[in-house]
mmCIF file of C-alpha atoms in Angstrom:
data_model
loop_
_atom_site.group_PDB
_atom_site.id
_atom_site.type_symbol
_atom_site.label_atom_id
_atom_site.label_comp_id
_atom_site.label_asym_id
_atom_site.label_seq_id
_atom_site.Cartn_x
_atom_site.Cartn_y
_atom_site.Cartn_z
ATOM 1 C CA MET K 1363 39.070 -10.016 50.434
ATOM 2 C CA GLU K 1364 39.820 -6.843 52.378
ATOM 3 C CA GLU K 1365 43.466 -7.831 52.670
ATOM 4 C CA LYS K 1366 43.685 -7.921 48.853
ATOM 5 C CA LEU K 1367 42.651 -4.271 48.582
ATOM 6 C CA ARG K 1368 44.911 -2.953 51.324
ATOM 7 C CA GLN K 1369 47.890 -0.859 50.260
ATOM 8 C CA ASP K 1370 51.258 -1.996 51.620
ATOM 9 C CA PRO K 1371 53.129 0.722 53.553
ATOM 10 C CA SER K 1372 55.963 2.457 51.741
ATOM 11 C CA ASP K 1373 58.290 5.421 52.093
ATOM 12 C CA CYS K 1374 58.351 6.193 48.390
ATOM 13 C CA ILE K 1375 56.358 9.013 46.826
ATOM 14 C CA LYS K 1376 53.270 7.667 45.074
ATOM 15 C CA VAL K 1377 51.564 9.581 42.292
ATOM 16 C CA VAL K 1378 48.483 8.536 40.318
ATOM 17 C CA LEU K 1379 47.470 9.343 36.765
ATOM 18 C CA PHE K 1380 43.716 9.744 37.101
ATOM 19 C CA GLY K 1381 40.928 10.527 34.658
ATOM 20 C CA PRO K 1382 38.705 9.332 31.836
ATOM 21 C CA GLU K 1383 39.712 6.966 29.074
ATOM 22 C CA SER K 1384 41.915 8.237 26.259
ATOM 23 C CA THR K 1385 43.392 11.215 28.111
ATOM 24 C CA GLY K 1386 47.063 10.227 27.917
ATOM 25 C CA LYS K 1387 47.437 8.554 31.317
ATOM 26 C CA SER K 1388 49.357 5.466 30.186
ATOM 27 C CA THR K 1389 51.661 7.432 27.902
ATOM 28 C CA LEU K 1390 52.437 9.889 30.673
ATOM 29 C CA ALA K 1391 52.923 7.118 33.251
ATOM 30 C CA MET K 1392 55.557 5.475 31.048
ATOM 31 C CA GLN K 1393 57.301 8.791 30.345
ATOM 32 C CA LEU K 1394 57.423 9.721 34.027
ATOM 33 C CA ALA K 1395 58.713 6.293 35.030
ATOM 34 C CA GLU K 1396 61.482 6.576 32.451
ATOM 35 C CA HIS K 1397 62.327 10.123 33.550
ATOM 36 C CA TYR K 1398 62.625 9.097 37.206
ATOM 37 C CA ASN K 1399 64.259 5.752 36.409
ATOM 38 C CA THR K 1400 61.543 3.945 38.310
ATOM 39 C CA VAL K 1401 58.723 1.507 37.750
ATOM 40 C CA TYR K 1402 55.136 2.317 36.965
ATOM 41 C CA VAL K 1403 52.054 0.339 37.883
ATOM 42 C CA PRO K 1404 50.081 -0.438 34.719
ATOM 43 C CA GLU K 1405 46.309 -0.322 34.494
ATOM 44 C CA PHE K 1406 45.208 -3.832 35.481
ATOM 45 C CA SER K 1407 41.661 -3.307 34.203
ATOM 46 C CA ARG K 1408 42.982 -3.052 30.637
ATOM 47 C CA ILE K 1409 44.944 -6.307 30.991
ATOM 48 C CA TYR K 1410 41.892 -8.014 32.510
ATOM 49 C CA ALA K 1411 39.409 -6.634 29.944
ATOM 50 C CA GLU K 1412 41.648 -7.521 26.984
ATOM 51 C CA GLU K 1413 41.753 -11.134 28.199
ATOM 52 C CA LYS K 1414 37.964 -11.266 28.549
ATOM 53 C CA LEU K 1415 37.567 -9.753 25.079
ATOM 54 C CA ARG K 1416 39.969 -12.346 23.659
ATOM 55 C CA LEU K 1417 37.646 -14.996 25.121
ATOM 56 C CA GLY K 1418 34.605 -13.313 23.546
ATOM 57 C CA LYS K 1419 33.254 -12.010 26.863
ATOM 58 C CA THR K 1420 32.448 -8.550 28.179
ATOM 59 C CA LEU K 1421 32.951 -7.029 31.596
ATOM 60 C CA THR K 1422 30.168 -7.185 34.178
ATOM 61 C CA VAL K 1423 29.733 -5.843 37.699
ATOM 62 C CA ASN K 1424 31.165 -9.172 38.921
ATOM 63 C CA ASP K 1425 34.516 -8.237 37.378
ATOM 64 C CA VAL K 1426 34.975 -5.053 39.413
ATOM 65 C CA LEU K 1427 36.423 -6.681 42.547
ATOM 66 C CA PRO K 1428 38.835 -8.970 40.643
ATOM 67 C CA ILE K 1429 40.022 -5.868 38.764
ATOM 68 C CA ALA K 1430 40.494 -3.955 42.027
ATOM 69 C CA GLU K 1431 42.351 -6.894 43.584
ATOM 70 C CA GLY K 1432 44.593 -7.193 40.530
ATOM 71 C CA GLN K 1433 45.363 -3.466 40.604
ATOM 72 C CA MET K 1434 46.430 -3.574 44.245
ATOM 73 C CA ARG K 1435 48.410 -6.776 43.732
ATOM 74 C CA LEU K 1436 50.397 -5.048 40.954
ATOM 75 C CA GLU K 1437 50.915 -1.907 43.041
ATOM 76 C CA ASN K 1438 52.034 -3.865 46.104
ATOM 77 C CA GLU K 1439 54.394 -6.034 44.012
ATOM 78 C CA LEU K 1440 55.971 -3.050 42.265
ATOM 79 C CA THR K 1441 56.232 -0.624 45.194
ATOM 80 C CA PRO K 1442 59.420 -2.226 46.621
ATOM 81 C CA LYS K 1443 61.067 -1.790 43.204
ATOM 82 C CA ALA K 1444 60.557 1.981 43.305
ATOM 83 C CA ASP K 1445 63.411 3.868 44.902
ATOM 84 C CA THR K 1446 61.990 7.349 45.321
ATOM 85 C CA VAL K 1447 58.839 7.608 43.200
ATOM 86 C CA LEU K 1448 56.153 5.122 42.156
ATOM 87 C CA ILE K 1449 54.008 6.102 39.184
ATOM 88 C CA CYS K 1450 50.523 4.547 39.197
ATOM 89 C CA ASP K 1451 48.572 4.486 35.938
ATOM 90 C CA THR K 1452 45.398 4.203 38.026
ATOM 91 C CA ASP K 1453 44.179 3.354 41.526
ATOM 92 C CA LEU K 1454 41.142 1.985 43.331
ATOM 93 C CA LEU K 1455 39.427 5.381 43.338
ATOM 94 C CA GLU K 1456 39.418 5.243 39.542
ATOM 95 C CA THR K 1457 38.002 1.712 39.698
ATOM 96 C CA LYS K 1458 35.269 3.060 41.992
ATOM 97 C CA VAL K 1459 34.384 5.815 39.498
ATOM 98 C CA TYR K 1460 34.137 3.335 36.644
ATOM 99 C CA SER K 1461 32.098 0.887 38.725
ATOM 100 C CA GLU K 1462 29.578 3.587 39.580
ATOM 101 C CA SER K 1463 29.515 4.940 36.022
ATOM 102 C CA TYR K 1464 29.063 1.621 34.262
ATOM 103 C CA TYR K 1465 26.887 -0.208 36.795
ATOM 104 C CA ASP K 1466 24.182 2.267 37.783
ATOM 105 C CA GLY K 1467 25.931 3.761 40.794
ATOM 106 C CA VAL K 1468 26.954 0.392 42.241
ATOM 107 C CA CYS K 1469 30.271 0.091 44.060
ATOM 108 C CA ASP K 1470 31.148 -2.704 46.444
ATOM 109 C CA PRO K 1471 31.475 -1.225 49.966
ATOM 110 C CA VAL K 1472 34.861 -2.889 50.516
ATOM 111 C CA LEU K 1473 36.204 -1.401 47.273
ATOM 112 C CA GLU K 1474 34.842 1.995 48.287
ATOM 113 C CA LYS K 1475 36.478 1.723 51.724
ATOM 114 C CA TYR K 1476 39.952 1.078 50.287
ATOM 115 C CA ALA K 1477 39.511 3.485 47.375
ATOM 116 C CA ILE K 1478 39.147 6.189 50.000
ATOM 117 C CA GLN K 1479 41.572 4.806 52.591
ATOM 118 C CA ASN K 1480 44.599 4.041 50.369
ATOM 119 C CA THR K 1481 46.835 7.088 50.127
ATOM 120 C CA TYR K 1482 48.886 8.767 47.424
ATOM 121 C CA ASP K 1483 50.994 11.885 47.559
ATOM 122 C CA LEU K 1484 49.479 13.438 44.460
ATOM 123 C CA TYR K 1485 46.948 12.776 41.731
ATOM 124 C CA PHE K 1486 47.361 14.087 38.199
ATOM 125 C CA LEU K 1487 43.863 14.593 36.792
ATOM 126 C CA THR K 1488 44.083 14.344 33.006
ATOM 127 C CA TYR K 1489 41.791 16.619 31.039
ATOM 128 C CA ILE K 1490 39.798 15.643 27.954
ATOM 129 C CA ASP K 1491 41.522 18.020 25.526
ATOM 130 C CA ILE K 1492 43.550 15.200 23.969
ATOM 131 C CA PRO K 1493 41.758 13.695 20.952
ATOM 132 C CA TRP K 1494 39.824 10.541 21.773
ATOM 133 C CA GLU K 1495 41.391 7.432 20.224
ATOM 134 C CA ALA K 1496 39.240 4.395 19.620
ATOM 135 C CA ASP K 1497 40.362 0.907 20.545
ATOM 136 C CA ASP K 1498 38.616 -2.370 21.354
ATOM 137 C CA LEU K 1499 37.941 -1.339 24.979
ATOM 138 C CA ARG K 1500 37.187 2.375 24.911
ATOM 139 C CA ASP K 1501 33.498 2.991 24.498
ATOM 140 C CA ARG K 1502 32.448 6.439 25.685
ATOM 141 C CA PRO K 1503 33.681 9.084 23.256
ATOM 142 C CA HIS K 1504 30.564 11.206 23.781
ATOM 143 C CA ASP K 1505 30.594 11.032 27.598
ATOM 144 C CA ARG K 1506 34.033 12.528 28.122
ATOM 145 C CA GLU K 1507 32.868 15.689 29.871
ATOM 146 C CA ALA K 1508 30.555 13.824 32.245
ATOM 147 C CA MET K 1509 33.276 11.279 33.003
ATOM 148 C CA PHE K 1510 35.822 14.031 33.640
ATOM 149 C CA GLU K 1511 33.410 15.670 36.081
ATOM 150 C CA ALA K 1512 32.869 12.330 37.851
ATOM 151 C CA PHE K 1513 36.628 11.920 38.309
ATOM 152 C CA GLU K 1514 37.170 15.465 39.534
ATOM 153 C CA ASN K 1515 34.194 15.212 41.896
ATOM 154 C CA GLU K 1516 35.703 12.107 43.528
ATOM 155 C CA LEU K 1517 38.989 13.905 44.155
ATOM 156 C CA LYS K 1518 37.173 16.857 45.655
ATOM 157 C CA GLU K 1519 34.755 14.767 47.726
ATOM 158 C CA TYR K 1520 37.555 12.806 49.387
ATOM 159 C CA ASN K 1521 39.948 15.768 49.604
ATOM 160 C CA LYS K 1522 42.637 14.093 47.509
ATOM 161 C CA PRO K 1523 45.553 16.346 46.486
ATOM 162 C CA TYR K 1524 45.501 16.839 42.724
ATOM 163 C CA ILE K 1525 46.859 18.851 39.836
ATOM 164 C CA LEU K 1526 44.913 19.285 36.601
ATOM 165 C CA LEU K 1527 46.946 18.394 33.511
ATOM 166 C CA LYS K 1528 45.807 20.037 30.261
ATOM 167 C CA GLY K 1529 47.282 20.640 26.853
ATOM 168 C CA PRO K 1530 49.751 18.645 24.785
ATOM 169 C CA ILE K 1531 51.452 15.642 26.366
ATOM 170 C CA GLU K 1532 54.768 17.524 26.511
ATOM 171 C CA GLU K 1533 53.234 20.294 28.646
ATOM 172 C CA ARG K 1534 51.539 17.722 30.866
ATOM 173 C CA PHE K 1535 54.851 15.924 31.322
ATOM 174 C CA GLU K 1536 56.695 19.135 32.251
ATOM 175 C CA LEU K 1537 54.042 20.160 34.775
ATOM 176 C CA ALA K 1538 53.983 16.676 36.315
ATOM 177 C CA VAL K 1539 57.786 16.667 36.637
ATOM 178 C CA THR K 1540 57.705 20.084 38.317
ATOM 179 C CA HIS K 1541 55.253 18.843 40.944
ATOM 180 C CA ILE K 1542 56.982 15.499 41.500
ATOM 181 C CA ASP K 1543 60.323 17.304 41.903
ATOM 182 C CA GLU K 1544 58.711 19.490 44.578
ATOM 183 C CA LEU K 1545 57.517 16.382 46.429
ATOM 184 C CA ILE K 1546 61.016 14.895 46.247
ATOM 185 C CA LYS K 1547 62.579 18.109 47.632
ATOM 186 C CA LYS K 1548 60.112 18.118 50.531
ATOM 187 C CA LYS K 1549 60.950 14.512 51.351
ATOM 188 C CA VAL K 1550 64.725 15.000 51.513
#
């Protein structure tokens, strides 16, 4: 199982959209991928949860590791297709936060190990000032502040480099591009 959570090595710049549900991560991931003419890694947990919902089932703690494995499989498959920048709609650290939030502080030790060990050049922490939009999977409109704090605390605890994105999606996009461009300049 550990092999399934390990991040393949890469020379490309990897950035992660990170934060609570309904904060514009997927929209921004797609916009950034288009801007940089690259691929983005979608959020596997949404794909997985939508399939379970279609079958009339709900997620349990037993789904956390298959979700984590699916996320890393997608990232490792898509990384070679990225020339300079890979945009990740989420990562294992986000899966860890959700596992602990939804399952009474429980996180599989192997997931925790790779959530901390896998590396990214920059995280974009998305703030909760975008209106919450309901869908069949989102379920915590009243816990947004607590969830935001949980995400930010993880970044701080593990000393992950991050930029806070606030305001309208256009401003978030511009700020993200500015920081990604700086990473690209440093790499050249």
